Amino acid sequence: MTDLEPNTLNLTPDVERIAAALLDPARKYRLTDADALILMREAPVALLGTLAVARKRQVSGDNVYYNRNIHIEPTNICVFKCKFCSYRRGAGEPDAWYHDLDAVERLATERQGEPITEVHIVGGVHPNHDLEYYCEMIRRVKRALPHVAVKAYTAVELHYIIEKAGISLEEGLKKLKKAGMEAIPGGGAEIFDPVIRGQICPEKPSAEEWLATHEAAHRLGLATNCTILYGHIESYEHRIDHLRRLRELQDRTHGFDAFIPLKYRNMHNSMSAIGEVSLPEDMKMMAVSRLYLDNIPHIKAYWPMLGIGATELALSFGADDIDGTIDDTTKIYSMAGAEDQRPRLSTERMEQLVRAAGFVPVERDTFYRPVLH
């Protein structure tokens, strides 16, 4: 531990023990829940950054990934009324929108000829949509952009429409896969603890249902991401419980490509009074995620949520992915008060950001394969 100068950092014995174990490559040490809680409570943020970058380099070297992507958000009309959500509207409310299938196809067609490699489709859980509607939406996007991977629908959307169809998760996902769905985003996980979940999103599918949806997708060979919503009314114990359930599922299936810690943003929702956590808290969450989730290869700093400056900093706390160009196609975080109200980044700016943090930018596709031009 000589390069960490433990005496200068004034580490507690427990933190020094955990840091030494993590830095010993021969041990391949796996954090326990108790270890993770100690790091959350006691470890200096600078030490967490050192440990997380060391772990990141074991996985992806100096590479930091980005992609050329757009989002399609068909509607923000939603059957659920999550307390943290600034995006959701009821039908007929101001700021509600709805793109029918023709409109979704036009949005995709407008991108023909662009070098994007992924279309990310998420939105509200519309009460009138069914499984066939979701399948047709994917078919139309693929018809317009046959070379582009479609990453579509959160586990919350999928569980709702497949249950509505009265078939098993496997059957529903097979239909969507046949229509052209190639990957599933990580949204809707929020926080798994049933008490906290019951307070912030009581109507949503349970943690068990979210996890079961991803497990079924993994069995079918569909790559998925996973998330946490942190920085609201949860405790460190709740965060670690959430990470543990993800790590346990990944041990069984190895189907998660990336984990994305999503910060609660407090504008324009019914939980606004609780405020937001600090930047050091964001970096702590990033680093402990990297250290605890030792079986999920990529940790994403989602720049539309964090902001560009915090995203660059997150690369020094274990993140090895910054998402994509976006091109002002998502409103989920801008409606909640995120720094970038019209999120878009050029590939040149993304590469500059990565190099400024001391890493090597690598353009990837949805499946983390390098893209060569």
GROMACS .gro file of C-alpha atoms in nm:
model
  373
    1MET     CA    1   0.000   0.000   0.000
    2THR     CA    2   0.299   0.228  -0.021
    3ASP     CA    3   0.166   0.434  -0.314
    4LEU     CA    4  -0.153   0.510  -0.120
    5GLU     CA    5   0.041   0.656   0.175
    6PRO     CA    6  -0.197   0.515   0.438
    7ASN     CA    7  -0.049   0.723   0.718
    8THR     CA    8  -0.117   1.041   0.522
    9LEU     CA    9  -0.470   0.928   0.448
   10ASN     CA   10  -0.522   0.833   0.814
   11LEU     CA   11  -0.720   0.522   0.726
   12THR     CA   12  -0.914   0.322   0.978
   13PRO     CA   13  -0.784  -0.033   1.028
   14ASP     CA   14  -1.084  -0.178   0.846
   15VAL     CA   15  -1.040   0.047   0.545
   16GLU     CA   16  -0.666  -0.026   0.533
   17ARG     CA   17  -0.738  -0.401   0.547
   18ILE     CA   18  -0.992  -0.384   0.264
   19ALA     CA   19  -0.771  -0.161   0.048
   20ALA     CA   20  -0.473  -0.395   0.092
   21ALA     CA   21  -0.686  -0.694  -0.007
   22LEU     CA   22  -0.822  -0.521  -0.316
   23LEU     CA   23  -0.476  -0.412  -0.430
   24ASP     CA   24  -0.326  -0.760  -0.399
   25PRO     CA   25  -0.375  -0.917  -0.745
   26ALA     CA   26  -0.298  -1.264  -0.614
   27ARG     CA   27  -0.600  -1.260  -0.381
   28LYS     CA   28  -0.872  -1.162  -0.632
   29TYR     CA   29  -1.059  -1.033  -0.331
   30ARG     CA   30  -1.441  -1.004  -0.351
   31LEU     CA   31  -1.595  -0.733  -0.135
   32THR     CA   32  -1.847  -0.847   0.123
   33ASP     CA   33  -2.153  -0.639   0.202
   34ALA     CA   34  -1.987  -0.539   0.530
   35ASP     CA   35  -1.674  -0.428   0.339
   36ALA     CA   36  -1.881  -0.218   0.100
   37LEU     CA   37  -2.059  -0.050   0.390
   38ILE     CA   38  -1.727   0.031   0.556
   39LEU     CA   39  -1.598   0.186   0.233
   40MET     CA   40  -1.915   0.391   0.193
   41ARG     CA   41  -1.896   0.521   0.549
   42GLU     CA   42  -1.526   0.545   0.625
   43ALA     CA   43  -1.303   0.548   0.318
   44PRO     CA   44  -1.165   0.879   0.189
   45VAL     CA   45  -1.306   0.958  -0.153
   46ALA     CA   46  -0.953   0.988  -0.296
   47LEU     CA   47  -0.873   0.634  -0.186
   48LEU     CA   48  -1.193   0.503  -0.342
   49GLY     CA   49  -1.087   0.661  -0.670
   50THR     CA   50  -0.746   0.494  -0.655
   51LEU     CA   51  -0.895   0.155  -0.580
   52ALA     CA   52  -1.167   0.185  -0.844
   53VAL     CA   53  -0.931   0.291  -1.122
   54ALA     CA   54  -0.701   0.000  -1.035
   55ARG     CA   55  -0.997  -0.237  -1.068
   56LYS     CA   56  -1.114  -0.068  -1.389
   57ARG     CA   57  -0.770  -0.115  -1.545
   58GLN     CA   58  -0.785  -0.488  -1.468
   59VAL     CA   59  -1.102  -0.505  -1.679
   60SER     CA   60  -1.063  -0.256  -1.963
   61GLY     CA   61  -0.712  -0.118  -1.937
   62ASP     CA   62  -0.699   0.250  -2.030
   63ASN     CA   63  -1.001   0.228  -2.261
   64VAL     CA   64  -1.312   0.439  -2.206
   65TYR     CA   65  -1.606   0.362  -2.433
   66TYR     CA   66  -1.869   0.571  -2.607
   67ASN     CA   67  -2.112   0.514  -2.891
   68ARG     CA   68  -2.309   0.702  -3.154
   69ASN     CA   69  -2.668   0.666  -3.046
   70ILE     CA   70  -3.007   0.830  -3.037
   71HIS     CA   71  -3.307   0.782  -2.812
   72ILE     CA   72  -3.666   0.747  -2.922
   73GLU     CA   73  -3.913   0.822  -2.643
   74PRO     CA   74  -4.254   0.736  -2.787
   75THR     CA   75  -4.453   0.883  -2.499
   76ASN     CA   76  -4.428   1.016  -2.147
   77ILE     CA   77  -4.787   0.911  -2.070
   78CYS     CA   78  -4.758   0.643  -1.805
   79VAL     CA   79  -4.983   0.423  -1.594
   80PHE     CA   80  -4.743   0.451  -1.300
   81LYS     CA   81  -4.703   0.757  -1.078
   82CYS     CA   82  -4.355   0.726  -0.931
   83LYS     CA   83  -4.284   1.001  -0.680
   84PHE     CA   84  -3.931   1.069  -0.806
   85CYS     CA   85  -4.032   1.101  -1.172
   86SER     CA   86  -4.029   1.440  -1.344
   87TYR     CA   87  -4.097   1.285  -1.685
   88ARG     CA   88  -4.435   1.116  -1.644
   89ARG     CA   89  -4.759   1.283  -1.751
   90GLY     CA   90  -5.118   1.170  -1.770
   91ALA     CA   91  -5.306   1.179  -2.099
   92GLY     CA   92  -5.420   1.533  -2.175
   93GLU     CA   93  -5.185   1.698  -1.927
   94PRO     CA   94  -4.957   1.985  -2.031
   95ASP     CA   95  -4.622   1.858  -2.161
   96ALA     CA   96  -4.763   1.513  -2.239
   97TRP     CA   97  -4.661   1.374  -2.576
   98TYR     CA   98  -4.742   1.070  -2.782
   99HIS     CA   99  -4.573   0.950  -3.100
  100ASP     CA  100  -4.774   0.685  -3.282
  101LEU     CA  101  -4.608   0.414  -3.491
  102ASP     CA  102  -4.592   0.631  -3.803
  103ALA     CA  103  -4.428   0.910  -3.605
  104VAL     CA  104  -4.175   0.671  -3.450
  105GLU     CA  105  -4.091   0.539  -3.794
  106ARG     CA  106  -4.042   0.896  -3.919
  107LEU     CA  107  -3.805   0.971  -3.629
  108ALA     CA  108  -3.597   0.669  -3.729
  109THR     CA  109  -3.612   0.746  -4.101
  110GLU     CA  110  -3.479   1.098  -4.037
  111ARG     CA  111  -3.155   0.935  -3.914
  112GLN     CA  112  -3.085   0.740  -4.230
  113GLY     CA  113  -2.734   0.806  -4.354
  114GLU     CA  114  -2.603   0.901  -4.009
  115PRO     CA  115  -2.325   0.689  -3.852
  116ILE     CA  116  -2.529   0.591  -3.544
  117THR     CA  117  -2.502   0.232  -3.424
  118GLU     CA  118  -2.781   0.220  -3.164
  119VAL     CA  119  -3.141   0.331  -3.118
  120HIS     CA  120  -3.245   0.332  -2.752
  121ILE     CA  121  -3.623   0.314  -2.704
  122VAL     CA  122  -3.779   0.386  -2.365
  123GLY     CA  123  -4.080   0.581  -2.249
  124GLY     CA  124  -4.381   0.584  -2.027
  125VAL     CA  125  -4.587   0.269  -1.983
  126HIS     CA  126  -4.883   0.373  -2.196
  127PRO     CA  127  -5.211   0.213  -2.087
  128ASN     CA  128  -5.327   0.140  -2.446
  129HIS     CA  129  -5.015  -0.030  -2.579
  130ASP     CA  130  -4.986  -0.406  -2.606
  131LEU     CA  131  -4.713  -0.652  -2.696
  132GLU     CA  132  -4.787  -0.648  -3.069
  133TYR     CA  133  -4.765  -0.266  -3.069
  134TYR     CA  134  -4.419  -0.286  -2.910
  135CYS     CA  135  -4.310  -0.551  -3.161
  136GLU     CA  136  -4.435  -0.342  -3.453
  137MET     CA  137  -4.249  -0.038  -3.324
  138ILE     CA  138  -3.924  -0.232  -3.329
  139ARG     CA  139  -3.994  -0.371  -3.676
  140ARG     CA  140  -4.052  -0.021  -3.811
  141VAL     CA  141  -3.732   0.115  -3.656
  142LYS     CA  142  -3.535  -0.177  -3.799
  143ARG     CA  143  -3.699  -0.125  -4.137
  144ALA     CA  144  -3.578   0.235  -4.141
  145LEU     CA  145  -3.236   0.158  -3.989
  146PRO     CA  146  -3.155  -0.208  -4.057
  147HIS     CA  147  -2.787  -0.171  -3.964
  148VAL     CA  148  -2.858  -0.020  -3.620
  149ALA     CA  149  -2.897  -0.222  -3.298
  150VAL     CA  150  -3.226  -0.166  -3.115
  151LYS     CA  151  -3.196  -0.151  -2.737
  152ALA     CA  152  -3.556  -0.128  -2.625
  153TYR     CA  153  -3.790  -0.106  -2.326
  154THR     CA  154  -3.711  -0.120  -1.958
  155ALA     CA  155  -3.798  -0.428  -1.756
  156VAL     CA  156  -4.092  -0.229  -1.617
  157GLU     CA  157  -4.235  -0.176  -1.967
  158LEU     CA  158  -4.162  -0.535  -2.065
  159HIS     CA  159  -4.318  -0.689  -1.755
  160TYR     CA  160  -4.634  -0.481  -1.796
  161ILE     CA  161  -4.696  -0.560  -2.163
  162ILE     CA  162  -4.602  -0.928  -2.140
  163GLU     CA  163  -4.822  -0.982  -1.834
  164LYS     CA  164  -5.101  -0.798  -2.017
  165ALA     CA  165  -5.056  -1.042  -2.307
  166GLY     CA  166  -5.110  -1.334  -2.071
  167ILE     CA  167  -4.795  -1.523  -2.174
  168SER     CA  168  -4.467  -1.609  -2.000
  169LEU     CA  169  -4.172  -1.371  -1.988
  170GLU     CA  170  -3.977  -1.606  -2.215
  171GLU     CA  171  -4.253  -1.617  -2.476
  172GLY     CA  172  -4.296  -1.240  -2.474
  173LEU     CA  173  -3.925  -1.173  -2.500
  174LYS     CA  174  -3.893  -1.423  -2.785
  175LYS     CA  175  -4.157  -1.231  -2.981
  176LEU     CA  176  -3.973  -0.902  -2.922
  177LYS     CA  177  -3.639  -1.059  -3.014
  178LYS     CA  178  -3.788  -1.195  -3.335
  179ALA     CA  179  -3.916  -0.844  -3.414
  180GLY     CA  180  -3.559  -0.711  -3.387
  181MET     CA  181  -3.495  -0.623  -3.021
  182GLU     CA  182  -3.127  -0.695  -2.956
  183ALA     CA  183  -3.064  -0.557  -2.607
  184ILE     CA  184  -3.251  -0.421  -2.306
  185PRO     CA  185  -3.164  -0.101  -2.115
  186GLY     CA  186  -3.130  -0.100  -1.738
  187GLY     CA  187  -3.399   0.144  -1.630
  188GLY     CA  188  -3.677   0.081  -1.382
  189ALA     CA  189  -3.462  -0.090  -1.119
  190GLU     CA  190  -3.478   0.221  -0.895
  191ILE     CA  191  -3.407   0.066  -0.552
  192PHE     CA  192  -3.483  -0.296  -0.472
  193ASP     CA  193  -3.557  -0.269  -0.100
  194PRO     CA  194  -3.934  -0.332  -0.072
  195VAL     CA  195  -3.997  -0.070   0.196
  196ILE     CA  196  -3.820   0.212   0.008
  197ARG     CA  197  -3.964   0.094  -0.323
  198GLY     CA  198  -4.307   0.100  -0.167
  199GLN     CA  199  -4.256   0.463  -0.071
  200ILE     CA  200  -4.120   0.599  -0.399
  201CYS     CA  201  -4.280   0.377  -0.667
  202PRO     CA  202  -4.543   0.154  -0.505
  203GLU     CA  203  -4.727   0.073  -0.829
  204LYS     CA  204  -4.422  -0.044  -1.021
  205PRO     CA  205  -4.330  -0.410  -1.069
  206SER     CA  206  -4.137  -0.547  -0.772
  207ALA     CA  207  -3.761  -0.599  -0.750
  208GLU     CA  208  -3.819  -0.971  -0.801
  209GLU     CA  209  -4.018  -0.903  -1.119
  210TRP     CA  210  -3.751  -0.666  -1.252
  211LEU     CA  211  -3.478  -0.922  -1.185
  212ALA     CA  212  -3.684  -1.207  -1.332
  213THR     CA  213  -3.733  -1.011  -1.655
  214HIS     CA  214  -3.359  -0.960  -1.696
  215GLU     CA  215  -3.285  -1.320  -1.604
  216ALA     CA  216  -3.528  -1.440  -1.871
  217ALA     CA  217  -3.363  -1.207  -2.124
  218HIS     CA  218  -3.018  -1.341  -2.035
  219ARG     CA  219  -3.136  -1.699  -2.089
  220LEU     CA  220  -3.243  -1.597  -2.440
  221GLY     CA  221  -2.904  -1.443  -2.516
  222LEU     CA  222  -3.022  -1.082  -2.491
  223ALA     CA  223  -2.761  -0.847  -2.344
  224THR     CA  224  -2.894  -0.608  -2.082
  225ASN     CA  225  -2.781  -0.326  -1.859
  226CYS     CA  226  -2.870  -0.258  -1.497
  227THR     CA  227  -2.912   0.053  -1.284
  228ILE     CA  228  -2.977   0.194  -0.941
  229LEU     CA  229  -3.154   0.520  -0.853
  230TYR     CA  230  -2.959   0.663  -0.558
  231GLY     CA  231  -2.952   0.982  -0.357
  232HIS     CA  232  -3.313   1.007  -0.236
  233ILE     CA  233  -3.446   0.842   0.082
  234GLU     CA  234  -3.240   0.525   0.070
  235SER     CA  235  -2.950   0.441   0.303
  236TYR     CA  236  -2.608   0.296   0.225
  237GLU     CA  237  -2.743  -0.041   0.338
  238HIS     CA  238  -3.019  -0.018   0.078
  239ARG     CA  239  -2.768   0.062  -0.194
  240ILE     CA  240  -2.549  -0.235  -0.104
  241ASP     CA  241  -2.850  -0.467  -0.089
  242HIS     CA  242  -2.938  -0.351  -0.442
  243LEU     CA  243  -2.584  -0.414  -0.570
  244ARG     CA  244  -2.579  -0.757  -0.405
  245ARG     CA  245  -2.894  -0.869  -0.589
  246LEU     CA  246  -2.745  -0.756  -0.919
  247ARG     CA  247  -2.415  -0.933  -0.848
  248GLU     CA  248  -2.595  -1.254  -0.755
  249LEU     CA  249  -2.795  -1.251  -1.079
  250GLN     CA  250  -2.479  -1.181  -1.279
  251ASP     CA  251  -2.306  -1.476  -1.110
  252ARG     CA  252  -2.584  -1.699  -1.246
  253THR     CA  253  -2.630  -1.555  -1.596
  254HIS     CA  254  -2.337  -1.328  -1.694
  255GLY     CA  255  -2.587  -1.129  -1.900
  256PHE     CA  256  -2.530  -0.774  -1.777
  257ASP     CA  257  -2.294  -0.567  -1.993
  258ALA     CA  258  -2.294  -0.249  -1.786
  259PHE     CA  259  -2.412  -0.097  -1.461
  260ILE     CA  260  -2.526   0.265  -1.451
  261PRO     CA  261  -2.562   0.448  -1.118
  262LEU     CA  262  -2.840   0.702  -1.178
  263LYS     CA  263  -2.853   1.005  -0.953
  264TYR     CA  264  -3.189   1.125  -0.828
  265ARG     CA  265  -3.258   1.471  -0.969
  266ASN     CA  266  -3.511   1.671  -0.771
  267MET     CA  267  -3.676   1.927  -0.997
  268HIS     CA  268  -4.046   1.907  -1.087
  269ASN     CA  269  -4.141   1.598  -0.887
  270SER     CA  270  -4.314   1.527  -0.557
  271MET     CA  271  -3.988   1.445  -0.375
  272SER     CA  272  -3.820   1.777  -0.459
  273ALA     CA  273  -3.792   1.886  -0.096
  274ILE     CA  274  -3.529   1.625  -0.014
  275GLY     CA  275  -3.262   1.784  -0.236
  276GLU     CA  276  -2.977   1.610  -0.417
  277VAL     CA  277  -2.659   1.445  -0.296
  278SER     CA  278  -2.318   1.606  -0.344
  279LEU     CA  279  -2.058   1.546  -0.613
  280PRO     CA  280  -1.830   1.353  -0.370
  281GLU     CA  281  -2.127   1.128  -0.293
  282ASP     CA  282  -2.171   1.066  -0.667
  283MET     CA  283  -1.806   0.966  -0.697
  284LYS     CA  284  -1.832   0.741  -0.392
  285MET     CA  285  -2.128   0.562  -0.552
  286MET     CA  286  -1.938   0.524  -0.878
  287ALA     CA  287  -1.627   0.383  -0.712
  288VAL     CA  288  -1.799   0.139  -0.477
  289SER     CA  289  -2.009   0.014  -0.769
  290ARG     CA  290  -1.691  -0.065  -0.962
  291LEU     CA  291  -1.535  -0.240  -0.663
  292TYR     CA  292  -1.841  -0.440  -0.556
  293LEU     CA  293  -1.974  -0.540  -0.898
  294ASP     CA  294  -1.664  -0.735  -0.988
  295ASN     CA  295  -1.853  -0.949  -1.240
  296ILE     CA  296  -2.013  -0.669  -1.445
  297PRO     CA  297  -1.752  -0.553  -1.696
  298HIS     CA  298  -1.854  -0.192  -1.755
  299ILE     CA  299  -1.955   0.092  -1.525
  300LYS     CA  300  -2.119   0.379  -1.707
  301ALA     CA  301  -2.107   0.747  -1.617
  302TYR     CA  302  -2.424   0.860  -1.792
  303TRP     CA  303  -2.332   1.212  -1.893
  304PRO     CA  304  -2.685   1.355  -1.948
  305MET     CA  305  -2.754   1.272  -1.583
  306LEU     CA  306  -2.420   1.366  -1.424
  307GLY     CA  307  -2.323   1.659  -1.644
  308ILE     CA  308  -2.006   1.678  -1.851
  309GLY     CA  309  -1.770   1.793  -1.575
  310ALA     CA  310  -1.881   1.524  -1.330
  311THR     CA  311  -1.863   1.262  -1.606
  312GLU     CA  312  -1.497   1.346  -1.671
  313LEU     CA  313  -1.432   1.320  -1.297
  314ALA     CA  314  -1.613   0.985  -1.281
  315LEU     CA  315  -1.346   0.837  -1.510
  316SER     CA  316  -1.110   0.878  -1.214
  317PHE     CA  317  -1.354   0.678  -0.999
  318GLY     CA  318  -1.383   0.360  -1.203
  319ALA     CA  319  -1.620   0.444  -1.488
  320ASP     CA  320  -1.513   0.312  -1.828
  321ASP     CA  321  -1.815   0.418  -2.038
  322ILE     CA  322  -1.981   0.756  -2.091
  323ASP     CA  323  -2.277   0.651  -2.311
  324GLY     CA  324  -2.325   0.822  -2.644
  325THR     CA  325  -2.379   1.124  -2.862
  326ILE     CA  326  -2.758   1.136  -2.781
  327ASP     CA  327  -2.817   1.437  -3.012
  328ASP     CA  328  -3.089   1.595  -2.796
  329THR     CA  329  -3.317   1.291  -2.814
  330THR     CA  330  -3.391   1.228  -2.445
  331LYS     CA  331  -3.589   1.439  -2.199
  332ILE     CA  332  -3.587   1.212  -1.894
  333TYR     CA  333  -3.312   1.397  -1.707
  334SER     CA  334  -3.354   1.741  -1.862
  335MET     CA  335  -3.713   1.748  -1.727
  336ALA     CA  336  -3.571   1.669  -1.382
  337GLY     CA  337  -3.330   1.964  -1.388
  338ALA     CA  338  -3.010   1.809  -1.525
  339GLU     CA  339  -2.733   2.047  -1.630
  340ASP     CA  340  -2.765   1.975  -2.002
  341GLN     CA  341  -3.115   2.074  -2.105
  342ARG     CA  342  -3.059   1.974  -2.469
  343PRO     CA  343  -2.815   1.685  -2.432
  344ARG     CA  344  -2.587   1.627  -2.727
  345LEU     CA  345  -2.214   1.568  -2.761
  346SER     CA  346  -2.006   1.531  -3.074
  347THR     CA  347  -1.770   1.237  -3.098
  348GLU     CA  348  -1.482   1.486  -3.104
  349ARG     CA  349  -1.596   1.636  -2.773
  350MET     CA  350  -1.640   1.293  -2.618
  351GLU     CA  351  -1.293   1.186  -2.722
  352GLN     CA  352  -1.150   1.513  -2.590
  353LEU     CA  353  -1.323   1.456  -2.255
  354VAL     CA  354  -1.180   1.105  -2.224
  355ARG     CA  355  -0.827   1.210  -2.318
  356ALA     CA  356  -0.839   1.499  -2.071
  357ALA     CA  357  -0.902   1.243  -1.797
  358GLY     CA  358  -0.594   1.046  -1.906
  359PHE     CA  359  -0.765   0.758  -2.086
  360VAL     CA  360  -0.804   0.625  -2.440
  361PRO     CA  361  -1.140   0.684  -2.615
  362VAL     CA  362  -1.285   0.384  -2.797
  363GLU     CA  363  -1.600   0.403  -3.004
  364ARG     CA  364  -1.809   0.090  -2.943
  365ASP     CA  365  -2.130  -0.064  -3.064
  366THR     CA  366  -2.413  -0.178  -2.834
  367PHE     CA  367  -2.218  -0.494  -2.746
  368TYR     CA  368  -1.888  -0.321  -2.665
  369ARG     CA  369  -1.723  -0.421  -2.989
  370PRO     CA  370  -1.490  -0.148  -3.121
  371VAL     CA  371  -1.627   0.045  -3.421
  372LEU     CA  372  -1.375   0.119  -3.692
  373HIS     CA  373  -1.436   0.391  -3.953
   0.00000   0.00000   0.00000
